XYZ file of C-alpha atoms in Angstrom:
406
model
C -48.883 -4.579 -18.996
C -49.788 -2.768 -19.287
C -51.651 2.151 -19.982
C -53.781 7.529 -20.907
C -55.671 8.701 -23.678
C -56.656 12.108 -22.436
C -54.689 15.293 -22.926
C -51.544 13.716 -21.553
C -49.483 10.992 -23.148
C -50.412 7.446 -22.241
C -47.787 4.761 -22.073
C -48.240 1.058 -22.023
C -45.849 -0.500 -19.525
C -42.905 -1.283 -21.759
C -40.317 -3.980 -21.644
C -37.245 -3.318 -19.568
C -34.341 -2.409 -21.803
C -31.508 -3.842 -19.726
C -32.595 -7.291 -18.595
C -34.370 -7.967 -21.844
C -34.997 -6.396 -25.203
C -38.504 -6.289 -26.659
C -39.454 -8.867 -24.043
C -36.677 -11.311 -24.918
C -35.639 -13.271 -21.864
C -33.394 -16.285 -21.444
C -33.866 -17.640 -17.898
C -30.758 -18.456 -15.869
C -32.657 -20.814 -13.592
C -35.925 -22.599 -14.071
C -39.010 -21.194 -12.394
C -39.377 -24.391 -10.394
C -35.809 -24.104 -9.086
C -36.347 -20.472 -8.217
C -39.636 -21.125 -6.435
C -38.126 -23.902 -4.361
C -35.121 -21.823 -3.344
C -37.401 -18.963 -2.359
C -39.580 -21.239 -0.270
C -36.555 -22.722 1.481
C -35.253 -19.249 2.238
C -38.388 -17.741 3.773
C -40.887 -20.545 4.331
C -43.907 -18.505 3.210
C -46.403 -18.685 1.165
C -68.852 0.863 -29.492
C -70.737 0.192 -26.438
C -74.439 0.266 -25.746
C -76.345 1.491 -22.731
C -76.398 -1.141 -19.991
C -77.492 -1.531 -16.406
C -75.305 0.253 -13.899
C -73.707 -1.660 -11.053
C -73.477 -0.412 -7.510
C -70.176 0.012 -5.755
C -68.906 0.168 -2.198
C -67.608 3.461 -0.897
C -64.647 3.854 1.379
C -65.237 5.646 4.648
C -63.495 8.970 4.823
C -61.057 8.515 7.615
C -61.293 4.719 7.392
C -59.689 2.120 9.505
C -56.289 2.342 11.066
C -53.846 -0.499 10.613
C -51.063 -1.648 12.891
C -47.862 -0.008 11.764
C -45.437 -2.781 12.581
C -42.241 -2.118 10.722
C -43.026 1.554 10.099
C -41.368 3.338 12.967
C -37.715 4.183 12.877
C -37.383 3.587 9.134
C -35.530 5.632 6.571
C -37.243 7.629 3.846
C -39.277 9.723 6.242
C -40.866 13.027 5.317
C -39.707 16.242 6.935
C -41.998 15.772 9.937
C -40.774 12.248 10.602
C -43.735 10.514 8.953
C -42.639 7.392 7.042
C -42.833 7.663 3.253
C -43.649 4.642 1.116
C -42.274 5.030 -2.406
C -44.436 3.270 -4.983
C -43.963 3.008 -8.747
C -47.046 2.893 -10.989
C -47.317 2.874 -14.776
C -46.856 6.181 -16.580
C -49.701 8.138 -18.111
C -53.307 8.006 -17.006
C -52.680 4.854 -14.976
C -50.358 6.743 -12.637
C -52.594 9.796 -12.508
C -55.718 7.792 -11.733
C -53.848 5.550 -9.292
C -52.637 8.582 -7.364
C -56.087 10.140 -7.335
C -57.762 6.984 -6.052
C -55.176 5.319 -3.816
C -53.060 8.039 -2.209
C -55.867 9.508 -0.039
C -57.036 6.054 1.063
C -53.524 4.963 2.054
C -52.770 8.148 3.948
C -56.095 7.948 5.812
C -55.447 4.364 6.896
C -51.744 4.582 7.687
C -49.664 7.121 9.551
C -47.490 7.440 6.464
C -47.096 9.362 3.206
C -47.485 7.712 -0.198
C -45.030 8.925 -2.828
C -46.169 7.767 -6.270
C -43.539 7.677 -8.994
C -44.452 6.698 -12.531
C -42.515 4.931 -15.219
C -42.232 1.816 -17.319
C -38.920 1.957 -19.145
C -35.937 0.307 -17.429
C -37.891 -0.401 -14.257
C -35.853 -3.512 -13.473
C -32.599 -1.859 -14.514
C -33.137 0.849 -11.897
C -33.513 -1.764 -9.177
C -30.587 -3.803 -10.437
C -28.231 -0.817 -10.589
C -29.074 0.413 -7.079
C -27.300 -0.845 -3.942
C -29.005 -4.026 -2.703
C -29.972 -2.305 0.559
C -31.025 1.020 -0.978
C -33.572 0.434 -3.770
C -34.981 3.361 -5.788
C -38.533 2.567 -4.604
C -40.203 0.260 -2.102
C -43.128 -1.246 -4.027
C -43.725 -1.538 -7.749
C -46.368 -2.540 -10.214
C -45.282 -5.254 -12.647
C -46.759 -7.193 -15.531
C -45.276 -9.909 -17.694
C -42.474 -10.238 -18.549
C -41.243 -7.664 -16.004
C -42.572 -9.743 -13.117
C -41.050 -12.957 -14.466
C -37.649 -11.394 -15.049
C -37.562 -9.512 -11.750
C -38.565 -12.598 -9.819
C -35.876 -14.717 -11.423
C -33.247 -12.014 -10.879
C -34.140 -11.822 -7.155
C -35.145 -8.163 -7.458
C -38.333 -8.627 -5.412
C -38.829 -9.717 -1.814
C -40.887 -12.849 -1.196
C -44.317 -11.800 0.052
C -45.330 -12.885 3.561
C -48.991 -13.499 2.880
C -49.797 -15.212 6.181
C -48.376 -12.321 8.171
C -49.332 -9.220 6.238
C -51.515 -9.945 3.192
C -54.589 -11.862 4.383
C -56.726 -10.289 1.651
C -55.084 -12.666 -0.823
C -57.724 -15.165 0.300
C -60.388 -13.076 -1.443
C -58.672 -13.159 -4.849
C -60.192 -15.393 -7.521
C -58.201 -18.615 -7.869
C -57.736 -18.058 -11.600
C -55.729 -14.890 -11.024
C -53.591 -16.638 -8.407
C -52.967 -19.643 -10.646
C -51.950 -17.873 -13.871
C -48.425 -17.290 -12.558
C -46.576 -17.790 -9.259
C -47.597 -15.208 -6.665
C -44.599 -15.815 -4.405
C -43.174 -12.351 -5.115
C -46.139 -10.400 -6.482
C -49.824 -10.238 -5.631
C -52.361 -10.119 -8.497
C -54.300 -6.869 -8.065
C -55.555 -5.337 -11.312
C -55.305 -5.399 -15.088
C -57.218 -4.775 -18.283
C -58.702 -6.811 -21.110
C -57.572 -6.156 -24.644
C -59.962 -3.936 -26.552
C -60.670 -3.496 -30.256
C -61.023 0.080 -31.471
C -62.450 0.692 -34.936
C -63.669 3.510 -37.124
C -67.447 3.782 -37.397
C -67.242 4.308 -41.157
C -66.065 0.759 -41.895
C -68.402 -1.511 -43.845
C -68.788 -3.829 -40.852
C -68.042 -3.440 -37.134
C -64.843 -5.097 -35.926
C -66.076 -7.254 -33.064
C -63.681 -10.191 -32.698
C -59.964 -10.799 -33.040
C -60.751 -13.001 -36.012
C -62.180 -9.906 -37.728
C -58.663 -8.472 -37.992
C -58.162 -10.802 -40.961
C -61.574 -10.027 -42.475
C -62.068 -8.280 -45.794
C -63.410 -5.237 -43.955
C -60.147 -4.772 -42.072
C -57.676 -5.936 -44.709
C -59.197 -3.432 -47.166
C -59.076 -0.598 -44.622
C -56.288 1.895 -43.931
C -54.830 -0.658 -41.538
C -54.466 -1.785 -37.950
C -52.549 -0.309 -35.009
C -50.946 -2.501 -32.334
C -48.847 -2.173 -29.198
C -45.212 -1.881 -30.270
C -43.637 -2.350 -26.828
C -45.241 -5.593 -25.685
C -45.364 -8.147 -28.473
C -47.121 -10.614 -26.180
C -50.416 -8.708 -26.339
C -50.853 -8.462 -30.127
C -49.875 -12.132 -30.164
C -52.498 -12.948 -27.543
C -55.147 -11.244 -29.656
C -53.966 -13.089 -32.745
C -53.950 -16.383 -30.844
C -57.536 -15.914 -29.680
C -58.511 -15.030 -33.246
C -56.652 -17.982 -34.765
C -58.778 -20.495 -32.867
C -56.411 -23.376 -33.586
C -56.131 -24.191 -29.878
C -58.328 -23.381 -26.870
C -57.969 -19.844 -25.498
C -54.563 -18.563 -26.521
C -52.967 -21.986 -26.445
C -51.205 -21.322 -29.746
C -48.606 -19.335 -27.793
C -47.520 -22.269 -25.678
C -47.423 -25.120 -28.175
C -44.763 -24.960 -30.856
C -46.853 -26.907 -33.346
C -49.148 -23.863 -33.642
C -46.499 -21.158 -33.900
C -46.381 -20.978 -37.690
C -50.169 -20.688 -37.824
C -50.095 -18.002 -35.139
C -47.460 -15.925 -36.913
C -49.286 -16.333 -40.225
C -52.376 -14.884 -38.557
C -50.492 -11.903 -37.151
C -48.812 -11.257 -40.501
C -52.254 -11.217 -42.132
C -53.242 -8.304 -39.920
C -52.670 -5.194 -42.074
C -50.505 -3.479 -39.442
C -49.793 0.133 -40.408
C -49.456 1.672 -36.945
C -47.052 0.807 -34.129
C -48.059 2.509 -30.884
C -46.241 2.959 -27.586
C -49.060 4.947 -25.996
C -52.768 5.583 -26.152
C -51.940 9.006 -27.537
C -50.196 7.283 -30.454
C -53.313 5.238 -31.180
C -55.683 8.205 -31.190
C -53.260 10.209 -33.332
C -53.021 7.387 -35.858
C -56.813 7.300 -36.148
C -56.902 11.075 -36.544
C -54.228 11.014 -39.243
C -55.949 8.247 -41.218
C -53.086 5.798 -40.659
C -55.318 3.139 -39.116
C -58.992 2.204 -39.089
C -58.775 -0.382 -36.284
C -56.491 -1.067 -33.347
C -55.560 -3.451 -30.562
C -55.370 -1.615 -27.255
C -56.471 -1.847 -23.616
C -59.878 -1.269 -22.015
C -58.385 0.447 -18.973
C -56.849 3.156 -21.130
C -59.732 3.931 -23.447
C -63.146 3.367 -21.882
C -63.376 6.555 -19.836
C -62.032 8.541 -22.810
C -64.213 7.235 -25.658
C -66.487 10.286 -25.585
C -63.495 12.457 -26.485
C -62.984 10.672 -29.822
C -65.889 10.944 -32.235
C -66.324 8.359 -34.942
C -64.473 5.614 -33.025
C -66.181 2.674 -31.316
C -64.849 -0.233 -29.304
C -65.586 -3.928 -29.000
C -64.973 -6.343 -26.150
C -64.875 -9.820 -27.710
C -66.412 -12.606 -25.663
C -63.280 -14.650 -26.378
C -60.603 -12.246 -25.237
C -57.204 -11.763 -23.627
C -55.671 -9.214 -21.301
C -52.803 -8.199 -19.056
C -52.614 -8.450 -15.262
C -50.495 -6.514 -12.784
C -48.720 -8.255 -9.919
C -47.577 -5.829 -7.211
C -44.176 -6.543 -5.672
C -42.025 -5.343 -2.774
C -38.568 -4.349 -4.011
C -35.529 -6.172 -2.654
C -33.621 -4.460 0.142
C -36.322 -1.988 1.153
C -36.536 -1.127 4.847
C -40.290 -0.764 4.376
C -40.999 -4.396 3.592
C -43.784 -4.742 6.160
C -45.434 -1.459 5.220
C -45.101 -2.417 1.559
C -46.886 -5.708 2.186
C -49.607 -3.922 4.152
C -49.984 -1.524 1.231
C -50.463 -4.454 -1.157
C -52.976 -5.933 1.276
C -54.838 -2.619 1.112
C -54.887 -2.817 -2.699
C -56.610 -6.187 -2.301
C -59.327 -4.760 -0.062
C -62.606 -5.110 -2.015
C -63.773 -1.688 -0.809
C -60.560 -0.093 -2.059
C -60.877 -1.811 -5.431
C -64.511 -0.698 -5.686
C -63.520 2.897 -5.009
C -60.545 2.644 -7.382
C -62.848 1.606 -10.225
C -64.573 4.996 -10.018
C -61.365 6.580 -11.284
C -59.968 3.817 -13.482
C -61.790 1.182 -15.590
C -59.487 -1.716 -14.748
C -60.478 -5.247 -13.856
C -59.823 -6.119 -10.237
C -59.061 -9.482 -8.744
C -61.131 -9.843 -5.563
C -64.495 -11.554 -5.330
C -66.047 -8.976 -3.023
C -65.492 -5.795 -5.029
C -68.223 -4.043 -7.013
C -67.532 -2.058 -10.184
C -68.566 1.555 -10.550
C -71.199 2.427 -13.128
C -71.545 -0.025 -16.003
C -68.010 -1.445 -15.810
C -69.297 -4.787 -14.606
C -70.960 -5.299 -17.970
C -67.542 -5.344 -19.633
C -65.224 -6.712 -16.934
C -65.172 -10.132 -15.239
C -67.436 -10.310 -12.185
C -67.380 -14.073 -11.575
C -64.776 -16.819 -11.548
C -66.225 -18.203 -14.768
C -65.964 -14.850 -16.549
C -62.390 -14.367 -15.328
C -61.375 -17.711 -16.783
C -62.580 -16.624 -20.234
C -59.828 -13.994 -20.411
C -56.478 -15.377 -21.583
C -53.644 -13.901 -19.508
C -49.998 -14.493 -20.457
C -48.305 -17.445 -18.765
C -44.738 -16.277 -19.150
C -43.202 -19.421 -17.705
C -44.635 -21.239 -20.722
C -43.784 -18.484 -23.222
C -40.151 -18.012 -22.143
C -38.700 -20.914 -24.186
C -40.034 -19.290 -27.361
C -39.570 -15.630 -26.449
C -36.480 -15.091 -28.592
C -38.235 -16.441 -31.675
C -41.317 -14.306 -31.084
C -39.252 -11.221 -30.273
C -37.140 -11.512 -33.409
C -40.203 -12.056 -35.589
C -41.914 -9.028 -34.083
C -38.811 -6.876 -34.659
C -38.723 -8.041 -38.261
C -42.363 -7.086 -38.764
C -41.775 -3.615 -37.297
C -38.729 -3.094 -39.495
C -40.556 -4.191 -42.628
C -43.619 -2.149 -41.666
């Protein structure tokens, strides 16, 4: 949704500023109408020491893959080698993605991977480009970027049967959370609670954000760019409906907003760097952030611990092929590679994300914090934007009001 918290600035993937503002979106067509039209068009389908988990390595010069659709395409490098332009989230996500994925791709394909990073105005860049000359070929998305891009026809339908057979190895839960017609579920991160060790009690659940320990502290920091994720945490902590059901049923909205307003929010963060700086400056004593951005950096921040609540929420990335690209086949093969369990296992060495395939193995002790079974995956509430969209304007306006008053 998000994503660094090392020496460089870390950005959470922010809402696109042109098609929506602070994740406000008013759909022009229903998701069901859009899905049917697409099908008609293409006919496709503070942590403790724990046991370490093993992981699968990727062979050095690994397998070669048929390069149908790669020859004779534009965007070649100087020596005629095709270049696939991919957009990943800014900050440590992009850096770790490049480190892990670029060498694997270039060893498997006779092509160059060009990784661009960003998060702001991602959809606007596609929308403003000529339909047959997009600014990049493949992009990471999360909600609501995926929802909005899909409904604005900014992504190509994915030809799973032809080019993405690894979708069969993805847990059903990740495929069922939202339509995968235009984006394959690949990776993501659970929400994480950060808290100062000096508090009277550890902050271990989302319900603890309304506890006396937290309300009497310096305050709480939250993601300022994606209101859906603080709301997901608040919904899990409210416990008025199963999971984060408070988001999707209007009868619970007042209770949900009352919970969020009880959080003593004193820090609004657009990056992991913001969060760490707010702790350092004494602005906050606890925060809502993302496991993928903080776990490998915890040792750099003394006096701060983290909790992974058993009842939790998170964000998930769906990877999409951009409309009009002449590298559609290569883009789909790239996404298929991202769904290779060996690739995901190797990727986890560089980045503590959750991954969506059944056959992958997490590096180190990550499997003690991230879902490793279908049952564990289902315990993590992921945003169902199709169900949130009718209420997005109300939530967005309320969130803006809270930021203004804060």
